[in-house]
Coordinates of C-alpha atoms in Angstrom, one line a residue:
X1 CA -1.9 -54.4 7.3
X2 CA -2.5 -50.9 5.9
X3 CA -3.1 -48.2 8.5
X4 CA -6.6 -46.8 8.5
X5 CA -6.7 -43.3 7.1
X6 CA -9.3 -40.7 8.1
X7 CA -11.8 -39.7 5.5
X8 CA -12.6 -36.0 5.2
X9 CA -16.3 -35.3 4.4
X10 CA -17.3 -31.9 3.3
X11 CA -20.7 -30.5 2.6
X12 CA -21.8 -30.7 -1.1
X13 CA -22.0 -26.9 -1.4
X14 CA -18.3 -26.7 -0.4
X15 CA -17.2 -29.3 -3.0
X16 CA -19.3 -27.6 -5.8
X17 CA -17.9 -24.2 -4.9
X18 CA -14.3 -25.4 -5.0
X19 CA -15.0 -27.0 -8.3
X20 CA -16.5 -23.8 -9.8
X21 CA -13.4 -21.8 -8.7
X22 CA -11.3 -23.9 -11.0
X23 CA -13.7 -23.6 -13.9
X24 CA -14.3 -19.9 -14.1
X25 CA -12.9 -16.5 -13.1
X26 CA -15.4 -14.3 -11.4
X27 CA -16.1 -10.7 -12.3
X28 CA -15.1 -8.5 -9.3
X29 CA -16.7 -5.2 -8.3
X30 CA -15.3 -3.3 -5.3
X31 CA -17.4 -0.5 -4.0
X32 CA -15.5 1.8 -1.5
X33 CA -17.7 4.2 0.4
X34 CA -16.2 7.5 1.5
X35 CA -16.0 8.4 5.2
X36 CA -18.9 6.2 6.1
X37 CA -18.9 4.3 9.4
X38 CA -20.7 0.9 9.8
X39 CA -23.4 2.6 11.9
X40 CA -24.9 4.2 8.8
X41 CA -26.1 0.9 7.6
X42 CA -29.4 -0.7 8.6
X43 CA -27.5 -4.0 8.8
X44 CA -26.0 -2.5 11.9
X45 CA -29.3 -1.2 13.1
X46 CA -29.3 2.4 11.8
X47 CA -32.6 3.9 13.0
X48 CA -33.2 6.8 10.6
X49 CA -32.8 5.2 7.2
X50 CA -32.5 1.8 5.5
X51 CA -29.9 0.4 3.2
X52 CA -31.6 -2.7 1.8
X53 CA -29.2 -3.3 -1.2
X54 CA -26.0 -3.1 0.9
X55 CA -27.7 -5.1 3.6
X56 CA -28.4 -7.8 1.0
X57 CA -24.6 -8.0 0.3
X58 CA -24.2 -8.7 4.0
X59 CA -27.2 -11.0 4.5
X60 CA -26.3 -13.1 1.5
X61 CA -22.6 -12.8 1.7
X62 CA -19.7 -13.0 4.1
X63 CA -19.5 -10.4 6.9
X64 CA -16.1 -9.6 8.5
X65 CA -16.8 -8.1 11.9
X66 CA -13.2 -7.4 12.7
X67 CA -12.2 -5.4 9.7
X68 CA -9.8 -2.5 9.7
X69 CA -8.6 0.1 7.2
X70 CA -6.6 3.4 7.4
X71 CA -7.5 6.5 9.4
X72 CA -8.2 8.6 6.2
X73 CA -8.8 8.2 2.5
X74 CA -5.4 8.6 0.7
X75 CA -3.4 6.0 2.7
X76 CA -6.5 3.7 2.6
X77 CA -6.6 3.7 -1.2
X78 CA -2.8 3.3 -1.3
X79 CA -2.7 0.3 1.0
X80 CA -5.6 -1.3 -0.8
X81 CA -3.7 -1.0 -4.1
X82 CA -0.3 -2.1 -2.8
X83 CA -0.9 -4.6 0.0
X84 CA 1.4 -2.7 2.4
X85 CA 0.3 -1.2 5.7
X86 CA 0.4 2.6 6.0
X87 CA 3.1 2.7 8.6
X88 CA 5.8 1.5 6.2
X89 CA 8.6 3.9 5.3
X90 CA 8.8 5.1 1.7
X91 CA 6.2 2.7 0.3
X92 CA 4.0 5.4 -1.2
X93 CA 4.2 9.1 -2.0
X94 CA 1.0 11.2 -1.8
X95 CA 0.7 14.3 -4.0
X96 CA -1.3 17.2 -2.7
X97 CA -4.4 18.3 -4.5
X98 CA -5.3 21.6 -6.2
X99 CA -3.2 21.5 -9.3
X100 CA -6.1 20.8 -11.7
X101 CA -8.1 23.7 -10.2
X102 CA -5.3 25.9 -11.6
X103 CA -6.2 24.7 -15.1
X104 CA -9.4 26.8 -14.6
X105 CA -8.2 29.6 -12.4
X106 CA -4.5 30.1 -13.4
X107 CA -4.3 29.3 -17.1
X108 CA -2.4 26.0 -16.6
X109 CA -3.1 23.5 -19.4
X110 CA -4.2 20.0 -18.6
X111 CA -1.1 18.6 -20.2
X112 CA 1.0 20.8 -18.0
X113 CA -0.8 19.7 -14.9
X114 CA -0.4 16.0 -15.7
X115 CA 3.3 16.6 -16.4
X116 CA 3.8 18.2 -13.0
X117 CA 2.2 15.3 -11.3
X118 CA 4.3 12.8 -13.3
X119 CA 7.5 14.7 -12.3
X120 CA 6.7 13.9 -8.7
X121 CA 5.3 10.4 -8.7
X122 CA 7.8 9.1 -11.2
X123 CA 8.0 5.3 -11.8
X124 CA 7.5 2.6 -9.2
X125 CA 8.8 -0.5 -11.0
X126 CA 9.1 -2.7 -7.9
X127 CA 5.5 -2.2 -6.7
X128 CA 2.8 -4.7 -7.6
X129 CA -0.6 -3.0 -7.7
X130 CA -4.0 -4.6 -7.3
X131 CA -5.2 -4.0 -10.9
X132 CA -1.9 -5.6 -12.1
X133 CA -2.8 -8.8 -10.3
X134 CA -6.1 -8.9 -12.1
X135 CA -4.5 -8.1 -15.5
X136 CA -2.0 -11.0 -14.9
X137 CA -5.0 -13.3 -14.7
X138 CA -6.5 -12.0 -18.0
X139 CA -9.0 -9.4 -16.6
X140 CA -9.9 -6.0 -18.0
X141 CA -9.8 -3.4 -15.3
X142 CA -11.5 -0.1 -14.7
X143 CA -11.5 2.5 -12.0
X144 CA -14.5 4.8 -11.9
X145 CA -15.0 7.6 -9.3
X146 CA -12.4 9.3 -7.1
X147 CA -8.7 9.1 -8.1
X148 CA -7.1 5.9 -7.0
X149 CA -3.9 7.5 -5.5
X150 CA -2.9 10.5 -3.5
X151 CA -4.6 13.8 -3.9
X152 CA -3.6 14.4 -7.6
X153 CA -3.0 11.8 -10.2
X154 CA -2.4 11.5 -14.0
X155 CA -3.2 9.3 -16.9
X156 CA 0.3 7.9 -16.9
X157 CA 0.2 7.0 -13.3
X158 CA -3.2 5.3 -13.6
X159 CA -2.0 3.2 -16.6
X160 CA 1.1 2.3 -14.7
X161 CA -1.0 1.0 -11.8
X162 CA -2.8 -1.3 -14.3
X163 CA -6.0 0.4 -15.1
X164 CA -7.2 -0.3 -18.7
X165 CA -10.0 2.2 -18.3
X166 CA -10.6 5.0 -15.8
X167 CA -13.1 7.8 -15.5
X168 CA -13.5 10.4 -12.8
X169 CA -11.5 12.9 -10.8
X170 CA -7.8 13.5 -11.1
X171 CA -7.7 16.0 -8.1
X172 CA -8.9 15.4 -4.6
X173 CA -9.8 19.0 -4.1
X174 CA -12.5 18.7 -6.7
X175 CA -13.8 15.6 -5.0
X176 CA -15.2 17.8 -2.2
X177 CA -17.8 19.0 -4.7
X178 CA -20.3 16.9 -6.7
X179 CA -20.8 19.1 -9.7
X180 CA -17.4 19.1 -11.5
X181 CA -16.7 21.3 -14.5
X182 CA -14.7 18.5 -16.0
X183 CA -13.6 14.9 -15.4
X184 CA -11.0 12.7 -17.1
X185 CA -11.5 9.6 -19.1
X186 CA -8.5 7.6 -20.1
X187 CA -6.3 10.7 -20.0
X188 CA -8.8 13.0 -21.9
X189 CA -10.3 16.0 -20.2
X190 CA -14.1 15.8 -20.5
X191 CA -16.1 19.0 -20.0
X192 CA -19.4 18.6 -18.1
X193 CA -21.9 21.0 -19.6
X194 CA -24.0 22.9 -17.1
X195 CA -21.3 22.7 -14.3
X196 CA -19.4 26.0 -14.1
X197 CA -17.9 26.2 -10.6
X198 CA -14.1 25.7 -10.4
X199 CA -14.6 24.1 -7.0
X200 CA -17.2 21.6 -8.3
X201 CA -20.0 23.1 -6.4
X202 CA -18.5 22.7 -3.0
X203 CA -20.5 24.3 -0.2
X204 CA -20.2 24.9 3.5
X205 CA -20.7 22.2 6.2
X206 CA -22.8 24.1 8.7
X207 CA -26.5 23.1 8.6
X208 CA -27.5 25.9 11.0
X209 CA -26.1 28.6 8.7
X210 CA -29.0 29.7 6.5
X211 CA -26.8 31.1 3.8
X212 CA -24.9 27.8 3.5
X213 CA -28.1 25.9 3.4
X214 CA -29.4 28.2 0.6
X215 CA -26.1 27.7 -1.3
X216 CA -26.4 23.9 -1.0
X217 CA -29.7 24.1 -2.9
X218 CA -28.7 26.8 -5.4
X219 CA -28.3 24.8 -8.6
X220 CA -26.9 27.7 -10.6
X221 CA -23.9 26.2 -12.4
X222 CA -24.6 22.9 -10.8
X223 CA -26.6 20.9 -13.2
X224 CA -24.9 17.4 -13.4
X225 CA -24.3 15.3 -10.3
X226 CA -21.1 13.4 -10.4
X227 CA -22.6 10.1 -9.1
X228 CA -25.1 10.1 -12.0
X229 CA -22.1 10.1 -14.4
X230 CA -20.3 7.4 -12.4
X231 CA -23.3 5.1 -12.3
X232 CA -23.8 5.3 -16.1
X233 CA -20.1 4.7 -16.8
X234 CA -20.1 1.7 -14.5
X235 CA -23.2 0.2 -16.2
X236 CA -21.6 0.8 -19.6
X237 CA -18.4 -0.9 -18.6
X238 CA -20.3 -3.9 -17.2
X239 CA -22.4 -4.3 -20.3
X240 CA -19.4 -3.9 -22.6
X241 CA -17.4 -6.6 -20.7
X242 CA -20.1 -9.0 -19.7
X243 CA -18.5 -11.8 -21.7
X244 CA -15.0 -11.5 -20.3
X245 CA -13.7 -11.3 -16.7
X246 CA -13.5 -7.8 -15.4
X247 CA -12.5 -5.9 -12.2
X248 CA -14.4 -2.7 -11.5
X249 CA -13.2 -0.5 -8.7
X250 CA -15.6 2.3 -7.6
X251 CA -14.2 4.6 -5.0
X252 CA -17.3 6.7 -4.6
X253 CA -17.5 10.2 -3.2
X254 CA -20.6 9.2 -1.2
X255 CA -21.3 10.2 1.5
X256 CA -18.2 12.4 1.9
X257 CA -19.1 16.1 2.6
X258 CA -19.8 18.8 2.3
X259 CA -23.2 17.3 1.7
X260 CA -24.7 17.7 -1.7
X261 CA -27.6 15.8 -3.2
X262 CA -30.0 16.7 -6.0
X263 CA -33.1 15.9 -4.0
X264 CA -34.0 14.7 -0.5
X265 CA -34.8 11.0 -0.6
X266 CA -38.5 10.2 0.0
X267 CA -37.6 7.8 2.8
X268 CA -36.3 10.6 5.0
X269 CA -38.1 13.7 3.5
X270 CA -40.9 13.7 6.1
X271 CA -38.9 13.0 9.2
X272 CA -39.3 15.6 11.9
X273 CA -36.4 14.3 14.0
X274 CA -33.7 15.2 11.5
X275 CA -32.3 18.6 10.6
X276 CA -32.3 19.7 7.0
X277 CA -28.6 19.0 6.6
X278 CA -29.0 15.6 8.3
X279 CA -31.7 14.7 5.8
X280 CA -29.4 15.7 3.0
X281 CA -26.6 13.5 4.4
X282 CA -29.0 10.6 4.9
X283 CA -30.1 11.0 1.2
X284 CA -26.5 10.6 0.1
X285 CA -26.3 7.3 2.0
X286 CA -29.6 6.3 0.4
X287 CA -28.3 7.3 -3.1
X288 CA -25.3 5.0 -2.6
X289 CA -27.6 2.1 -1.6
X290 CA -29.9 2.8 -4.5
X291 CA -26.9 2.6 -6.9
X292 CA -25.9 -0.8 -5.4
X293 CA -29.4 -2.0 -6.1
X294 CA -29.2 -0.8 -9.7
X295 CA -25.9 -2.6 -10.2
X296 CA -27.3 -5.8 -8.7
X297 CA -30.3 -5.7 -11.0
X298 CA -28.1 -5.0 -14.1
X299 CA -25.9 -8.0 -13.3
X300 CA -29.1 -10.2 -13.0
X301 CA -30.4 -8.8 -16.3
X302 CA -27.2 -9.6 -18.1
X303 CA -27.1 -13.1 -16.7
X304 CA -23.8 -12.7 -14.9
X305 CA -24.9 -12.2 -11.3
X306 CA -23.9 -15.7 -10.3
X307 CA -20.4 -15.1 -11.6
X308 CA -19.8 -11.7 -10.1
X309 CA -18.2 -11.1 -6.7
X310 CA -19.1 -7.8 -5.0
X311 CA -17.0 -6.3 -2.2
X312 CA -18.4 -3.5 -0.1
X313 CA -16.3 -1.5 2.4
X314 CA -15.4 2.0 3.4
X315 CA -12.1 3.8 3.2
X316 CA -11.9 4.8 6.9
X317 CA -14.1 5.3 10.0
X318 CA -17.0 7.7 10.2
X319 CA -16.9 11.5 9.7
X320 CA -19.6 14.1 10.3
X321 CA -20.6 16.6 7.7
X322 CA -23.9 17.7 9.2
X323 CA -22.9 20.1 11.9
X324 CA -25.7 22.1 13.5
X325 CA -25.3 24.6 16.3
X326 CA -26.3 23.1 19.6
X327 CA -26.6 19.5 18.1
X328 CA -23.2 18.5 16.9
X329 CA -20.3 20.9 16.3
X330 CA -16.8 21.1 14.9
X331 CA -14.2 21.1 16.4
X332 CA -15.8 18.1 18.1
X333 CA -16.9 18.6 21.7
X334 CA -18.9 17.2 24.5
X335 CA -22.3 18.8 23.7
X336 CA -23.3 18.6 27.3
X337 CA -20.5 20.7 28.6
X338 CA -19.0 22.4 25.5
X339 CA -15.6 21.0 26.3
X340 CA -13.4 20.0 23.4
X341 CA -12.3 16.3 23.3
X342 CA -8.6 15.8 24.2
X343 CA -8.4 12.4 22.5
X344 CA -6.7 10.9 25.5
X345 CA -8.9 10.5 28.6
X346 CA -12.0 11.8 26.8
X347 CA -12.9 11.2 23.2
X348 CA -15.7 11.4 20.8
X349 CA -18.7 9.1 21.4
X350 CA -21.9 9.7 19.5
X351 CA -24.0 9.9 22.6
X352 CA -22.0 12.9 24.0
X353 CA -20.7 14.3 20.7
X354 CA -24.2 14.7 19.3
X355 CA -24.2 12.3 16.3
X356 CA -27.8 11.4 16.0
X357 CA -26.9 8.7 13.4
X358 CA -24.2 7.1 15.6
X359 CA -22.2 6.6 12.4
X360 CA -19.2 5.1 14.2
X361 CA -21.6 2.4 15.7
X362 CA -20.9 3.2 19.3
X363 CA -17.1 3.2 19.0
X364 CA -14.7 5.8 20.2
X365 CA -13.3 8.4 17.8
X366 CA -13.8 9.3 14.1
X367 CA -11.9 9.6 10.9
X368 CA -8.2 10.6 11.2
X369 CA -7.9 9.1 14.7
X370 CA -6.4 5.8 15.8
X371 CA -9.5 5.0 18.0
X372 CA -11.7 2.2 16.8
X373 CA -14.2 4.6 15.3
X374 CA -11.5 6.0 13.0
X375 CA -10.3 2.7 11.5
X376 CA -13.0 0.0 11.9
X377 CA -14.9 -0.4 8.7
X378 CA -17.7 -2.6 7.3
X379 CA -16.5 -5.4 5.0
X380 CA -19.0 -7.5 3.1
X381 CA -18.0 -10.0 0.4
X382 CA -20.8 -11.4 -1.8
X383 CA -20.7 -14.1 -4.4
X384 CA -24.1 -15.9 -4.8
X385 CA -23.8 -19.6 -4.9
X386 CA -20.1 -19.6 -4.2
X387 CA -19.7 -18.1 -0.7
X388 CA -22.0 -19.3 2.1
X389 CA -24.7 -16.7 2.7
X390 CA -24.9 -15.4 6.2
X391 CA -21.4 -16.3 7.2
X392 CA -20.0 -14.0 9.9
X393 CA -16.2 -14.1 10.5
X394 CA -14.4 -12.7 13.6
X395 CA -11.0 -13.1 11.9
X396 CA -8.8 -10.0 12.1
X397 CA -8.6 -8.6 8.5
X398 CA -7.6 -5.3 7.0
X399 CA -8.1 -3.6 3.6
X400 CA -4.6 -4.4 2.4
X401 CA -5.5 -8.1 2.7
X402 CA -7.6 -7.9 -0.5
X403 CA -4.7 -7.9 -2.9
X404 CA -3.3 -11.1 -1.3
X405 CA -6.8 -12.6 -1.4
X406 CA -7.3 -11.9 -5.1
X407 CA -3.8 -13.2 -5.9
X408 CA -4.7 -16.4 -4.0
X409 CA -8.1 -16.7 -5.8
X410 CA -6.6 -16.2 -9.3
X411 CA -3.3 -18.0 -8.6
X412 CA -1.1 -15.0 -9.4
X413 CA 2.3 -14.9 -7.7
X414 CA 2.8 -12.1 -5.3
X415 CA 6.0 -10.2 -4.9
X416 CA 7.8 -10.7 -1.6
X417 CA 7.4 -8.3 1.3
X418 CA 3.6 -7.6 1.1
X419 CA 1.9 -7.1 4.5
X420 CA -1.5 -8.4 3.4
X421 CA -2.6 -12.0 4.1
X422 CA -5.2 -13.8 2.1
X423 CA -8.6 -14.5 3.7
X424 CA -9.7 -16.7 0.8
X425 CA -10.0 -19.8 3.1
X426 CA -12.6 -17.9 5.1
X427 CA -14.6 -17.0 2.0
X428 CA -14.5 -20.6 0.6
X429 CA -14.8 -22.3 4.0
X430 CA -12.0 -24.4 2.7
X431 CA -9.8 -26.2 5.3
X432 CA -6.3 -25.1 4.6
X433 CA -3.4 -26.5 6.6
X434 CA -1.3 -23.8 8.2
X435 CA -3.5 -21.1 6.6
X436 CA -1.8 -17.8 7.3
X437 CA -3.5 -15.1 9.3
X438 CA -2.5 -11.9 11.1
X439 CA -1.1 -12.1 14.6
X440 CA -1.3 -8.3 14.6
X441 CA -2.0 -5.4 12.3
X442 CA -0.8 -1.8 12.5
X443 CA -2.2 1.4 11.1
X444 CA -1.2 5.1 11.3
X445 CA -3.2 8.2 12.0
X446 CA -2.8 11.9 12.7
X447 CA -2.5 11.0 16.4
X448 CA 0.1 8.2 15.8
X449 CA 0.2 4.5 15.0
X450 CA -1.7 1.8 16.8
X451 CA -1.6 -2.0 16.9
X452 CA -4.4 -4.6 17.2
X453 CA -3.7 -8.3 17.8
X454 CA -5.6 -11.3 16.7
X455 CA -6.6 -12.0 20.3
X456 CA -8.0 -8.5 20.8
X457 CA -5.3 -6.5 22.5
X458 CA -4.9 -2.9 21.2
X459 CA -1.9 -0.7 21.8
X460 CA -2.5 2.9 21.0
X461 CA 0.3 5.4 20.7
X462 CA -0.7 9.1 21.1
X463 CA 2.4 10.7 19.6
X464 CA 1.8 14.4 20.7
X465 CA 2.3 13.3 24.3
X466 CA 4.5 10.2 23.6
X467 CA 1.8 8.2 25.5
X468 CA 0.9 4.5 25.2
X469 CA -2.5 3.3 26.0
X470 CA -3.6 -0.4 26.2
X471 CA -7.1 -1.8 25.7
X472 CA -8.6 -5.3 25.6
X473 CA -11.2 -5.0 22.9
X474 CA -13.2 -8.2 23.5
X475 CA -14.3 -6.9 26.9
X476 CA -13.9 -3.2 26.1
X477 CA -14.8 -2.4 22.5
X478 CA -15.5 1.2 23.3
X479 CA -11.9 1.7 24.6
X480 CA -13.0 3.1 28.0
X481 CA -10.5 1.4 30.3
X482 CA -6.8 2.0 29.8
X483 CA -4.9 -1.1 31.1
X484 CA -1.4 0.2 30.4
X485 CA -0.6 0.8 34.1
X486 CA -1.7 -2.7 35.2
X487 CA -0.2 -4.6 32.2
X488 CA 3.3 -3.1 31.7
X489 CA 4.7 -6.3 30.3
X490 CA 2.0 -6.5 27.6
X491 CA 2.7 -2.8 26.7
X492 CA 6.4 -3.6 26.4
X493 CA 5.7 -6.6 24.2
X494 CA 3.4 -4.8 21.9
X495 CA 5.6 -1.8 21.7
X496 CA 8.2 -3.9 20.0
X497 CA 5.7 -5.4 17.6
X498 CA 4.4 -1.9 16.7
X499 CA 7.9 -0.7 16.2
X500 CA 8.6 -3.5 13.7
X501 CA 5.4 -2.8 11.8
X502 CA 6.6 0.9 11.5
X503 CA 9.9 -0.1 10.0
X504 CA 11.7 0.8 13.3
X505 CA 10.3 4.3 13.7
X506 CA 7.0 5.1 15.3
X507 CA 7.1 8.5 13.5
X508 CA 6.3 6.6 10.3
X509 CA 2.8 6.0 11.6
X510 CA 2.2 9.6 12.7
X511 CA 0.7 11.3 9.8
X512 CA 0.9 15.0 8.9
X513 CA 0.2 16.8 5.6
X514 CA 3.7 18.3 5.7
X515 CA 5.4 14.9 6.1
X516 CA 3.2 12.6 4.1
X517 CA 2.3 14.8 1.0
X518 CA 4.3 16.6 -1.6
X519 CA 3.1 19.9 -3.2
X520 CA 2.6 19.8 -7.0
X521 CA 3.9 23.1 -8.3

């Protein structure tokens, strides 16, 4: 007699989705916000503005509630592109910015500037980059916006990473302004008529300084807003490639400061509970959301919306660019007492630090820190008709998982040694036997490295004092109760895991400009 075998029954939408994966390659658009915490989105109950287009990606897509990135922008982009965590030794070299400013102020030619960058970054033949994975599957790739790597890049480096097309900044220093004198397109320097400031219109950060406020609205030599250019280039790329699979990466400047926006958004213009600089910042977030809406509408108009996957995330945790005396001030301090945060026993929380927006969504810390508010980021993955709308996942994921996920989706072999793990099975809701996931992830910061486990333990290393702190996030998401003294064995266990993630040296996860960047001379 034959043994009875169990019959697996899956919902029809799952079977149809799995079939469609085999039939077509989706277009992929990855939008990476800059320095924006999850709390700025109305999906996470932002009170002062709405983000309906981004909210739609969450509402009709898959939301990862336990998503991490790096503590600041450059390692975040590097880990996204390479699939390595940012505590690894020698996996990426970050150039310092400023070399392209010298092409305006010091007589350096653009060719000379690119040659100087190339002399440092050299060749990385053993690294497999995200756009290379797409190209191996027959995609055309484009990067539009901020530079994809370090703080200074070149045409040669961008091509080596696998970008067929690129348009935007080659120098991070210029990314702090929104009115560039020039940008680069596929290696060619493109002058922007009407923009004449070598620092791209960068202004001060203080909203209570009347001179800085006047400068923000002085449009002399600041005629063309960078995001206007990026949106048009993205739409052009999408239209040109609507009949072939494409990957479009948009590391936007928005809403990184110093704040700059051509006009206050009507939604916040009449609010009396926001300062002028807070209205400007809110308008930058609104502009990003408006652009997402434009892209969604264009995909629909072209008839490719159903075959386009959109990923929305942020490069790191929240940062404040709307200081106002007596309201929120840098260096960050407890606004009730004026005392600076030590980042050990006391740390930044919006309610005591003065962030009216609560950009870090109630968490501790901000950008550059290894507190949750510095590294937790929104992550929405939207593909209408293919991924189940409204799905919320608690799985531990990180930005460097995306490369492995794409390779899994497109059946492209990955090189050995990557730290990322595919979360495709979550997106597809496809039962996979022995599906890999993270038991723990690590990330570095300017305070030192930290570790988060799949069951919610967090070990934080505060390098300046050689101090370990332990938190159990499911019960203490705000990191208010240090359990290190009562759980010494857990600390010891996680110390070993963190050490392994840092290639045997915790110093690898303690960032500094001197150690982690190289001057381009």
